[in-house]
Short mmCIF file of C-alpha atoms and ligand atoms in Angstrom, two decimals:
data_model
loop_
_atom_site.label_atom_id
_atom_site.label_comp_id
_atom_site.label_asym_id
_atom_site.label_seq_id
_atom_site.Cartn_x
_atom_site.Cartn_y
_atom_site.Cartn_z
CA MET A 1 -141.79 61.89 -125.76
CA THR A 2 -140.20 65.09 -126.78
CA ALA A 3 -142.35 68.40 -126.10
CA GLN A 4 -140.10 70.16 -128.56
CA PRO A 5 -136.69 69.58 -130.50
CA ALA A 6 -134.17 72.19 -129.10
CA ASP A 7 -133.38 73.82 -132.00
CA ALA A 8 -136.76 74.02 -133.71
CA ARG A 9 -137.98 77.26 -134.67
CA GLU A 10 -140.86 78.12 -132.83
CA ASP A 11 -143.26 79.15 -136.06
CA LEU A 12 -146.56 80.63 -135.04
CA ARG A 13 -147.47 81.71 -138.48
CA PHE A 14 -149.09 78.55 -139.74
CA PRO A 15 -152.46 77.14 -138.44
CA ASP A 16 -152.88 74.33 -135.85
CA LEU A 17 -152.36 71.33 -138.10
CA ALA A 18 -153.73 68.96 -135.44
CA ASP A 19 -157.27 70.76 -135.28
CA PRO A 20 -160.12 69.75 -137.41
CA ARG A 21 -161.19 73.27 -137.78
CA THR A 22 -158.14 74.18 -139.71
CA TYR A 23 -159.27 72.24 -142.81
CA LEU A 24 -162.88 73.83 -142.75
CA ASP A 25 -161.82 77.21 -142.04
CA VAL A 26 -158.56 77.85 -143.85
CA ASP A 27 -157.42 78.70 -147.74
CA LEU A 28 -155.64 74.98 -148.07
CA PRO A 29 -154.06 75.60 -151.29
CA ALA A 30 -152.44 78.82 -150.12
CA MET A 31 -151.64 77.40 -146.68
CA TRP A 32 -149.63 74.65 -148.37
CA ARG A 33 -147.66 76.33 -150.71
CA GLU A 34 -146.49 78.75 -148.09
CA LEU A 35 -145.41 76.09 -145.92
CA ARG A 36 -143.72 74.30 -149.03
CA ALA A 37 -141.98 77.62 -149.79
CA GLU A 38 -141.14 78.60 -146.35
CA ALA A 39 -140.93 76.06 -143.88
CA PRO A 40 -140.98 72.75 -145.62
CA VAL A 41 -140.02 70.75 -142.55
CA HIS A 42 -141.87 72.53 -140.31
CA TRP A 43 -142.46 72.48 -136.28
CA ASN A 44 -146.57 72.44 -135.21
CA PRO A 45 -146.09 73.89 -131.42
CA PRO A 46 -147.34 71.77 -129.07
CA ALA A 47 -150.73 72.60 -127.40
CA GLU A 48 -152.10 72.42 -123.67
CA ASP A 49 -153.42 68.77 -124.43
CA ARG A 50 -151.01 67.46 -126.78
CA PRO A 51 -147.03 67.56 -128.06
CA GLY A 52 -145.78 69.18 -130.89
CA PHE A 53 -144.96 67.56 -133.84
CA TRP A 54 -143.13 67.92 -137.35
CA ALA A 55 -145.15 68.38 -140.81
CA ILE A 56 -143.44 67.69 -143.97
CA SER A 57 -145.16 69.60 -146.83
CA ARG A 58 -142.67 69.07 -149.87
CA TYR A 59 -143.20 65.86 -152.17
CA ASP A 60 -139.53 64.74 -152.28
CA ASP A 61 -139.01 64.98 -148.75
CA VAL A 62 -142.42 63.08 -148.25
CA LEU A 63 -141.36 60.29 -150.34
CA ALA A 64 -138.07 59.84 -148.50
CA VAL A 65 -139.50 59.61 -145.20
CA TYR A 66 -142.50 57.04 -146.41
CA LYS A 67 -139.39 54.94 -148.12
CA ASP A 68 -137.60 54.86 -144.94
CA ASN A 69 -139.13 52.50 -142.29
CA LYS A 70 -136.09 51.59 -140.61
CA ARG A 71 -135.61 54.86 -139.11
CA PHE A 72 -138.98 56.01 -139.14
CA THR A 73 -141.45 53.80 -137.39
CA SER A 74 -145.10 53.11 -137.47
CA GLU A 75 -145.70 50.86 -134.36
CA LYS A 76 -146.19 53.99 -132.51
CA GLY A 77 -149.09 55.09 -134.40
CA ASN A 78 -149.34 56.26 -138.23
CA VAL A 79 -152.32 59.41 -137.73
CA LEU A 80 -151.83 61.97 -135.65
CA SER A 81 -154.68 60.97 -133.55
CA THR A 82 -152.77 58.13 -132.06
CA LEU A 83 -149.27 59.50 -132.38
CA LEU A 84 -149.92 62.52 -130.37
CA GLN A 85 -151.61 60.00 -127.66
CA GLY A 86 -148.46 58.50 -127.37
CA GLY A 87 -149.00 55.14 -129.35
CA ASP A 88 -151.66 52.84 -131.04
CA SER A 89 -152.94 50.08 -129.12
CA ALA A 90 -152.87 48.05 -132.38
CA GLY A 91 -149.12 48.64 -132.49
CA GLY A 92 -147.13 45.36 -133.91
CA LYS A 93 -150.66 43.66 -134.22
CA MET A 94 -152.20 45.76 -137.25
CA LEU A 95 -150.39 45.44 -140.56
CA ALA A 96 -150.53 49.41 -141.17
CA VAL A 97 -148.73 49.83 -137.55
CA THR A 98 -146.64 46.98 -137.77
CA ASP A 99 -142.96 46.99 -139.06
CA GLY A 100 -139.66 44.63 -139.98
CA LEU A 101 -140.31 40.72 -140.95
CA ARG A 102 -144.05 40.98 -139.01
CA HIS A 103 -144.97 43.43 -141.26
CA ARG A 104 -143.87 41.64 -144.47
CA GLU A 105 -145.05 38.25 -143.79
CA THR A 106 -148.34 39.49 -142.58
CA ARG A 107 -148.87 41.48 -145.85
CA LYS A 108 -147.72 38.38 -147.73
CA LEU A 109 -150.62 36.40 -146.12
CA MET A 110 -152.79 39.48 -146.88
CA LEU A 111 -152.16 39.82 -150.30
CA LYS A 112 -152.93 36.42 -151.19
CA SER A 113 -156.85 37.17 -150.73
CA PHE A 114 -156.03 40.13 -153.36
CA SER A 115 -154.68 37.91 -156.47
CA PRO A 116 -155.56 39.33 -159.74
CA ARG A 117 -157.92 36.60 -160.22
CA VAL A 118 -159.97 37.51 -157.50
CA LEU A 119 -159.55 41.45 -158.01
CA GLU A 120 -160.93 40.94 -161.60
CA HIS A 121 -163.87 39.41 -160.56
CA VAL A 122 -164.69 41.99 -157.99
CA GLY A 123 -164.09 45.00 -160.00
CA GLN A 124 -166.42 43.58 -162.28
CA LEU A 125 -168.69 43.28 -159.51
CA VAL A 126 -168.08 46.91 -158.43
CA ARG A 127 -168.71 48.15 -161.83
CA ARG A 128 -172.39 46.53 -162.11
CA ARG A 129 -173.32 47.60 -158.60
CA THR A 130 -171.98 51.23 -159.44
CA GLN A 131 -173.80 51.35 -162.99
CA GLN A 132 -177.36 50.23 -160.95
CA LEU A 133 -176.82 52.95 -158.21
CA ILE A 134 -176.24 55.77 -160.79
CA ALA A 135 -179.13 54.25 -162.72
CA ASP A 136 -181.41 54.59 -159.70
CA VAL A 137 -180.46 58.44 -158.96
CA VAL A 138 -180.75 58.90 -162.52
CA ALA A 139 -184.35 57.56 -162.72
CA ARG A 140 -185.46 59.77 -159.72
CA ARG A 141 -183.21 62.59 -160.62
CA GLU A 142 -182.14 64.01 -157.42
CA ALA A 143 -180.29 62.26 -154.50
CA ASP A 144 -177.74 62.79 -152.25
CA PHE A 145 -174.73 61.24 -154.01
CA ALA A 146 -172.96 60.60 -150.46
CA THR A 147 -175.50 58.63 -148.71
CA ASP A 148 -177.12 57.37 -151.57
CA VAL A 149 -174.64 56.05 -153.95
CA ALA A 150 -170.70 56.42 -152.81
CA ASP A 151 -171.55 55.20 -149.25
CA HIS A 152 -173.00 51.85 -150.98
CA ILE A 153 -169.74 51.23 -153.17
CA PRO A 154 -166.58 50.38 -151.10
CA ILE A 155 -168.42 48.49 -148.26
CA ASN A 156 -170.13 46.12 -150.38
CA THR A 157 -166.66 45.35 -152.55
CA ILE A 158 -164.43 44.65 -149.18
CA GLY A 159 -167.82 42.92 -147.27
CA ASP A 160 -167.93 40.73 -150.47
CA LEU A 161 -164.08 40.19 -150.06
CA MET A 162 -164.74 39.80 -146.30
CA ASP A 163 -167.93 37.96 -146.72
CA ILE A 164 -169.32 40.08 -144.30
CA PRO A 165 -173.22 39.65 -144.11
CA VAL A 166 -175.05 42.06 -146.23
CA ALA A 167 -177.52 43.18 -143.36
CA ASP A 168 -174.53 44.13 -141.12
CA ARG A 169 -172.68 46.52 -143.88
CA GLY A 170 -174.87 49.70 -143.15
CA LYS A 171 -174.02 49.70 -139.44
CA LEU A 172 -170.27 49.37 -140.27
CA VAL A 173 -170.51 52.44 -142.55
CA GLU A 174 -171.90 54.28 -139.66
CA TRP A 175 -169.40 53.42 -137.05
CA ASN A 176 -166.32 53.73 -139.62
CA ASN A 177 -167.69 57.27 -140.00
CA ARG A 178 -167.30 58.09 -136.17
CA THR A 179 -163.93 56.40 -135.71
CA LEU A 180 -161.22 58.16 -137.33
CA SER A 181 -163.07 61.14 -138.46
CA ARG A 182 -166.32 62.99 -137.25
CA TYR A 183 -169.20 64.01 -138.53
CA ASP A 184 -168.83 67.57 -136.57
CA GLU A 185 -167.30 69.28 -133.95
CA ASP A 186 -170.17 68.30 -131.01
CA ASP A 187 -169.50 64.45 -131.55
CA SER A 188 -167.88 63.30 -128.66
CA GLN A 189 -164.53 61.53 -128.30
CA VAL A 190 -166.39 58.71 -126.50
CA GLU A 191 -168.59 58.00 -129.21
CA GLU A 192 -165.53 57.37 -131.42
CA TRP A 193 -163.96 54.98 -129.32
CA LEU A 194 -167.50 53.27 -128.85
CA ALA A 195 -167.79 53.04 -132.45
CA ARG A 196 -164.02 51.80 -132.83
CA ASN A 197 -165.36 48.88 -129.86
CA GLU A 198 -168.21 47.95 -131.66
CA ILE A 199 -166.06 47.36 -135.01
CA LEU A 200 -163.52 45.17 -132.86
CA LEU A 201 -166.22 43.18 -131.02
CA TYR A 202 -168.11 42.67 -134.12
CA PHE A 203 -165.05 41.24 -136.09
CA GLY A 204 -164.22 39.26 -132.83
CA GLU A 205 -167.17 37.21 -133.22
CA LEU A 206 -167.03 36.94 -137.20
CA ALA A 207 -163.41 35.80 -136.80
CA LYS A 208 -164.22 32.85 -134.04
CA GLN A 209 -166.85 31.70 -136.54
CA ARG A 210 -164.27 31.63 -139.29
CA ARG A 211 -161.77 29.89 -137.40
CA LYS A 212 -164.57 26.96 -136.91
CA SER A 213 -165.43 26.70 -140.52
CA PRO A 214 -163.22 28.72 -142.67
CA GLY A 215 -164.07 29.98 -145.95
CA GLU A 216 -162.43 31.69 -149.07
CA ASP A 217 -162.96 35.09 -147.87
CA VAL A 218 -159.90 37.41 -146.27
CA ILE A 219 -161.14 37.04 -142.68
CA SER A 220 -160.85 33.05 -143.19
CA ALA A 221 -157.33 33.50 -144.65
CA LEU A 222 -156.49 35.72 -141.65
CA ALA A 223 -158.17 33.30 -139.27
CA THR A 224 -156.18 30.09 -140.56
CA GLY A 225 -152.98 31.43 -142.07
CA LEU A 226 -149.66 31.20 -140.63
CA VAL A 227 -147.06 34.15 -139.92
CA ASP A 228 -143.44 32.85 -139.13
CA GLY A 229 -145.00 29.23 -138.53
CA GLU A 230 -147.74 30.40 -136.19
CA PRO A 231 -151.31 31.38 -136.48
CA LEU A 232 -151.96 35.24 -136.06
CA SER A 233 -153.42 36.04 -132.54
CA GLU A 234 -156.94 36.86 -131.82
CA ASP A 235 -156.00 40.44 -131.88
CA GLU A 236 -154.26 40.42 -135.18
CA ILE A 237 -157.35 39.00 -137.09
CA VAL A 238 -159.31 41.37 -135.43
CA PHE A 239 -157.41 44.46 -135.86
CA ASN A 240 -156.36 43.68 -139.32
CA CYS A 241 -160.54 43.12 -140.32
CA TYR A 242 -160.82 46.87 -138.71
CA SER A 243 -158.23 48.08 -140.95
CA LEU A 244 -159.42 46.57 -143.85
CA VAL A 245 -162.97 47.87 -143.47
CA LEU A 246 -161.56 51.44 -142.39
CA GLY A 247 -159.13 51.57 -145.14
CA ALA A 248 -161.34 50.37 -147.91
CA ASP A 249 -164.68 52.44 -146.92
CA GLU A 250 -163.78 55.93 -146.14
CA SER A 251 -161.16 56.99 -148.68
CA SER A 252 -162.75 55.43 -151.33
CA ARG A 253 -166.04 56.94 -150.82
CA MET A 254 -164.72 60.49 -150.52
CA SER A 255 -162.69 60.15 -153.57
CA SER A 256 -166.11 59.72 -155.46
CA ILE A 257 -167.81 62.37 -153.61
CA GLY A 258 -165.13 64.96 -154.86
CA ALA A 259 -165.07 63.49 -158.18
CA LEU A 260 -168.63 65.08 -158.32
CA ILE A 261 -167.99 68.12 -156.75
CA ALA A 262 -164.81 68.43 -159.26
CA PHE A 263 -167.21 68.11 -161.94
CA THR A 264 -169.08 70.74 -161.16
CA GLU A 265 -166.45 72.94 -160.85
CA HIS A 266 -164.62 72.53 -163.91
CA PRO A 267 -166.93 71.85 -166.51
CA ASP A 268 -164.58 71.54 -169.12
CA GLN A 269 -163.02 68.54 -167.70
CA TRP A 270 -166.85 67.02 -167.04
CA ARG A 271 -166.66 67.32 -170.83
CA ALA A 272 -163.65 65.76 -171.60
CA LEU A 273 -164.49 62.64 -169.64
CA LYS A 274 -168.06 62.50 -171.41
CA ASN A 275 -166.40 62.89 -174.78
CA GLY A 276 -163.91 60.46 -174.45
CA GLU A 277 -160.87 62.86 -174.47
CA VAL A 278 -159.28 61.45 -171.73
CA SER A 279 -159.24 57.55 -170.57
CA LEU A 280 -160.85 56.45 -167.30
CA ALA A 281 -157.34 55.35 -166.03
CA ASP A 282 -155.86 58.58 -166.50
CA ALA A 283 -159.20 60.45 -165.16
CA THR A 284 -158.99 57.98 -162.03
CA GLU A 285 -155.44 58.95 -161.32
CA GLU A 286 -156.10 62.90 -161.44
CA VAL A 287 -159.28 62.18 -159.17
CA LEU A 288 -157.18 60.59 -156.52
CA ARG A 289 -154.64 63.17 -156.63
CA TRP A 290 -157.15 66.10 -156.84
CA THR A 291 -159.13 64.56 -153.93
CA THR A 292 -156.25 63.19 -151.95
CA PRO A 293 -158.69 61.68 -148.84
CA ALA A 294 -156.16 60.90 -146.73
CA MET A 295 -154.68 63.88 -145.93
CA HIS A 296 -151.63 62.81 -143.72
CA PHE A 297 -150.02 59.73 -142.28
CA GLY A 298 -147.39 60.04 -139.71
CA ARG A 299 -144.45 58.01 -137.97
CA ARG A 300 -142.01 58.54 -135.06
CA ALA A 301 -138.30 58.81 -135.58
CA LEU A 302 -136.37 56.18 -134.00
CA GLU A 303 -133.11 58.09 -134.29
CA ASP A 304 -131.94 61.60 -135.17
CA VAL A 305 -132.73 62.04 -138.64
CA PRO A 306 -131.69 65.24 -141.12
CA VAL A 307 -134.78 65.89 -143.41
CA GLY A 308 -134.43 69.55 -145.45
CA ASP A 309 -132.68 71.97 -143.21
CA GLU A 310 -133.96 70.33 -140.00
CA VAL A 311 -132.97 67.27 -137.68
CA ILE A 312 -135.70 65.21 -136.59
CA ARG A 313 -134.71 64.17 -133.14
CA ALA A 314 -135.10 60.24 -131.88
CA GLY A 315 -138.83 60.20 -130.68
CA ASP A 316 -140.23 63.08 -132.40
CA VAL A 317 -143.54 62.52 -134.02
CA VAL A 318 -143.42 63.27 -138.15
CA THR A 319 -146.46 63.87 -140.31
CA LEU A 320 -146.73 63.37 -143.85
CA TRP A 321 -148.86 65.79 -145.99
CA ASN A 322 -150.32 63.95 -148.92
CA SER A 323 -152.41 66.65 -149.48
CA SER A 324 -149.17 69.09 -149.77
CA ALA A 325 -147.00 66.77 -151.55
CA ASN A 326 -149.77 66.33 -154.37
CA PHE A 327 -149.84 69.70 -155.31
CA ASP A 328 -146.18 70.43 -155.21
CA ASP A 329 -145.47 72.49 -158.21
CA ASP A 330 -142.10 71.07 -158.51
CA VAL A 331 -143.28 67.51 -159.42
CA PHE A 332 -146.87 68.32 -160.90
CA PRO A 333 -146.76 71.15 -163.82
CA ASP A 334 -149.73 73.59 -162.67
CA ALA A 335 -150.87 71.67 -160.00
CA GLN A 336 -153.77 73.86 -159.01
CA ARG A 337 -155.68 72.55 -162.50
CA PHE A 338 -157.84 69.79 -162.43
CA ASP A 339 -156.96 67.93 -165.46
CA LEU A 340 -158.23 64.68 -166.15
CA GLY A 341 -155.50 63.99 -169.01
CA ARG A 342 -152.39 64.81 -166.82
CA LYS A 343 -149.26 62.29 -167.30
CA PRO A 344 -147.27 61.41 -165.38
CA ASN A 345 -149.24 61.51 -162.41
CA ARG A 346 -147.27 60.06 -159.48
CA HIS A 347 -149.53 60.95 -156.62
CA VAL A 348 -149.01 59.89 -153.08
CA ALA A 349 -152.68 59.45 -152.66
CA PHE A 350 -151.84 55.39 -151.60
CA GLY A 351 -148.52 56.26 -149.85
CA HIS A 352 -145.36 55.14 -150.60
CA GLY A 353 -142.51 52.28 -149.58
CA PRO A 354 -143.22 49.55 -147.86
CA HIS A 355 -146.88 50.66 -146.18
CA TYR A 356 -148.04 51.34 -149.75
CA CYS A 357 -151.84 51.15 -149.60
CA ILE A 358 -152.86 47.04 -149.91
CA GLY A 359 -155.95 48.17 -151.51
CA ALA A 360 -154.83 50.54 -154.25
CA PHE A 361 -156.38 48.25 -157.16
CA LEU A 362 -159.70 48.18 -155.35
CA GLY A 363 -159.54 52.04 -154.48
CA ARG A 364 -158.63 52.65 -158.45
CA ALA A 365 -161.65 50.27 -158.84
CA HIS A 366 -163.98 52.04 -157.11
CA VAL A 367 -163.24 55.52 -158.51
CA SER A 368 -163.07 54.35 -161.99
CA ALA A 369 -166.50 52.75 -161.97
CA VAL A 370 -168.16 56.07 -160.60
CA LEU A 371 -166.36 57.91 -163.34
CA GLU A 372 -167.52 55.06 -165.91
CA ALA A 373 -171.31 55.06 -164.58
CA LEU A 374 -171.49 59.13 -164.68
CA ARG A 375 -169.87 59.15 -168.03
CA ASP A 376 -172.19 56.59 -169.62
CA GLN A 377 -175.55 57.49 -167.97
CA VAL A 378 -175.37 61.58 -166.54
CA ALA A 379 -175.54 64.02 -169.25
CA GLU A 380 -175.37 66.96 -166.64
CA ILE A 381 -174.62 67.40 -162.56
CA GLU A 382 -176.17 69.99 -160.81
CA LEU A 383 -175.51 70.82 -157.20
CA ARG A 384 -178.64 71.03 -155.03
CA GLY A 385 -177.55 72.52 -151.91
CA GLU A 386 -174.26 72.95 -149.79
CA PRO A 387 -172.05 69.93 -149.62
CA ARG A 388 -171.32 68.91 -145.84
CA ARG A 389 -167.94 68.39 -144.92
CA LEU A 390 -166.30 66.02 -142.49
CA TYR A 391 -164.60 67.26 -139.50
CA SER A 392 -161.04 65.58 -139.57
CA ASN A 393 -157.59 66.36 -139.55
CA PHE A 394 -157.07 63.05 -141.22
CA VAL A 395 -159.59 62.35 -144.32
CA TYR A 396 -160.66 65.27 -146.42
CA GLY A 397 -163.95 65.03 -148.05
CA TYR A 398 -167.68 65.09 -147.78
CA VAL A 399 -170.48 63.19 -146.20
CA GLY A 400 -173.48 65.12 -147.71
CA LEU A 401 -173.67 65.87 -151.33
CA PRO A 402 -177.28 66.85 -152.60
CA VAL A 403 -177.30 66.47 -156.55
CA ALA A 404 -179.36 66.29 -159.51
CA LEU A 405 -178.22 64.10 -161.96
CA THR A 406 -180.06 64.34 -165.52
CA ALA A 407 -180.08 61.53 -167.79
CA GLU A 408 -177.95 61.09 -170.85
CA ARG A 409 -180.77 61.04 -173.78
C1 HEM B 1 -152.19 51.92 -146.47
C2 HEM B 1 -154.77 55.36 -148.68
C3 HEM B 1 -158.21 52.38 -149.99
C4 HEM B 1 -156.39 49.20 -147.02
C5 HEM B 1 -152.74 53.13 -147.27
C6 HEM B 1 -151.55 54.14 -146.78
C7 HEM B 1 -152.56 54.93 -147.87
C8 HEM B 1 -153.79 54.83 -147.93
C9 HEM B 1 -152.13 56.74 -148.02
C10 HEM B 1 -150.53 54.20 -146.62
C11 HEM B 1 -150.41 54.18 -144.91
C12 HEM B 1 -148.90 54.47 -144.27
O1 HEM B 1 -148.13 54.88 -145.24
O2 HEM B 1 -149.09 55.04 -143.45
C13 HEM B 1 -155.85 54.69 -149.42
C14 HEM B 1 -156.93 55.71 -150.25
C15 HEM B 1 -157.78 54.66 -150.61
C16 HEM B 1 -157.26 53.32 -150.32
C17 HEM B 1 -156.42 57.18 -150.74
C18 HEM B 1 -158.73 54.94 -151.70
C19 HEM B 1 -159.15 55.96 -152.55
C20 HEM B 1 -157.99 51.17 -149.44
C21 HEM B 1 -158.64 49.81 -149.45
C22 HEM B 1 -158.23 48.87 -148.80
C23 HEM B 1 -157.14 49.55 -147.90
C24 HEM B 1 -159.90 49.71 -150.78
C25 HEM B 1 -158.58 47.53 -148.48
C26 HEM B 1 -158.74 46.44 -149.19
C27 HEM B 1 -155.13 49.75 -146.52
C28 HEM B 1 -154.25 48.75 -145.62
C29 HEM B 1 -153.20 49.45 -145.48
C30 HEM B 1 -153.03 50.80 -146.07
C31 HEM B 1 -154.52 47.41 -144.97
C32 HEM B 1 -151.76 49.35 -144.61
C33 HEM B 1 -151.17 48.50 -145.64
C34 HEM B 1 -149.62 48.37 -144.94
O3 HEM B 1 -149.32 49.04 -144.11
O4 HEM B 1 -148.85 47.72 -145.30
N1 HEM B 1 -153.73 53.27 -147.73
N2 HEM B 1 -156.49 53.84 -149.01
N3 HEM B 1 -157.00 50.81 -148.46
N4 HEM B 1 -154.56 50.65 -147.01
FE1 HEM B 1 -155.49 51.93 -148.06
#
């Protein structure tokens, strides 16, 4: 592992991008604007407890690295927390951290469970469930939008796709919250590992049952499917279940919660949605761009690769900042404007290239269902307290949002 490339400039003007506090304390749009303009391929220096890494902030550079899974591998981790530890124990066994033929074959197997027929049905269930959740809040007027509404949407969709018993879904959300992102600074790393272990053990049990008596769900598809003529290993099944639940749950929740905050800050856009001036599809894309829940993903370079004015050396960790690329003025005119009618809107909230999000359809379905239910049932949105932010260098979002929703007459 390289401590620091020989020719990288030591640039201490910018905050430490590995520190979760940066995302709470700093003016982020200003920081990213400066990085894109002055250090688009920036070397984030090492600290006592971790190596340095590259941070790429311009849209075109981010896209170029996402596309190139030959020279930039995901197998040594794809987020800062694992990349800086030197690897991911699921490397080569879980879709997101596997490359090459095995990645393509496993992706094909998993995609069978995401056929248009299945997704169409799931989409209808999401809309019905979301309308009901919003109706419940509107009836009592005040609620915490994060815990009373958003927490219940994606986990139930992926729960249905995986046939996870309804009674277990609440504890999965709780474990998820404690794995890749913590509620606050005081939560220990041990707690993070314990939660991750709980999830893995849980799916280990479920996978064993499905191997014996398979159903129509994704876990059964993983437990009985073949890759390269062989069944998947126990580890592969469990890690992929883990990644589906983690991927599905947290990001979608953060987009829905972020949408509500955006509406309170941009009442003109709330009116545009209410008056039908913008389509649900366009509004969904802008909410995804605006909220960009997965702030970064990352790779490790397998050979020396020039990017912009720098050369990434073999072995270096490279991070791709969706939360900057999605606000690059060269691609999104007036990028800091929340504009539900924005077109084109080729954001990278779901990544790009070979690892493009397998759940993008579902992610969109979740956000769109929330927008639709708000539009149909809510006249006014009011914040009733400080939104509570997640403590993370990976996921941007909120875990608490006290609101009052006034019913449409
Ligand atoms: C991959 C974001 C919803 C499962 C990704 C990637 C991003 C992303 C940026 C690329 C990772 C990389 O390049 O290393 C999001 C966002 C979502 C969302 C913002 C919601 C708003 C979902 C859902 C599921 C899911 C609903 C599950 C059904 C996955 C999986 C991968 C992935 C398994 C790995 C794909 C691969 O490596 O081939 N997601 N995701 N995500 N996502 Fe999502």
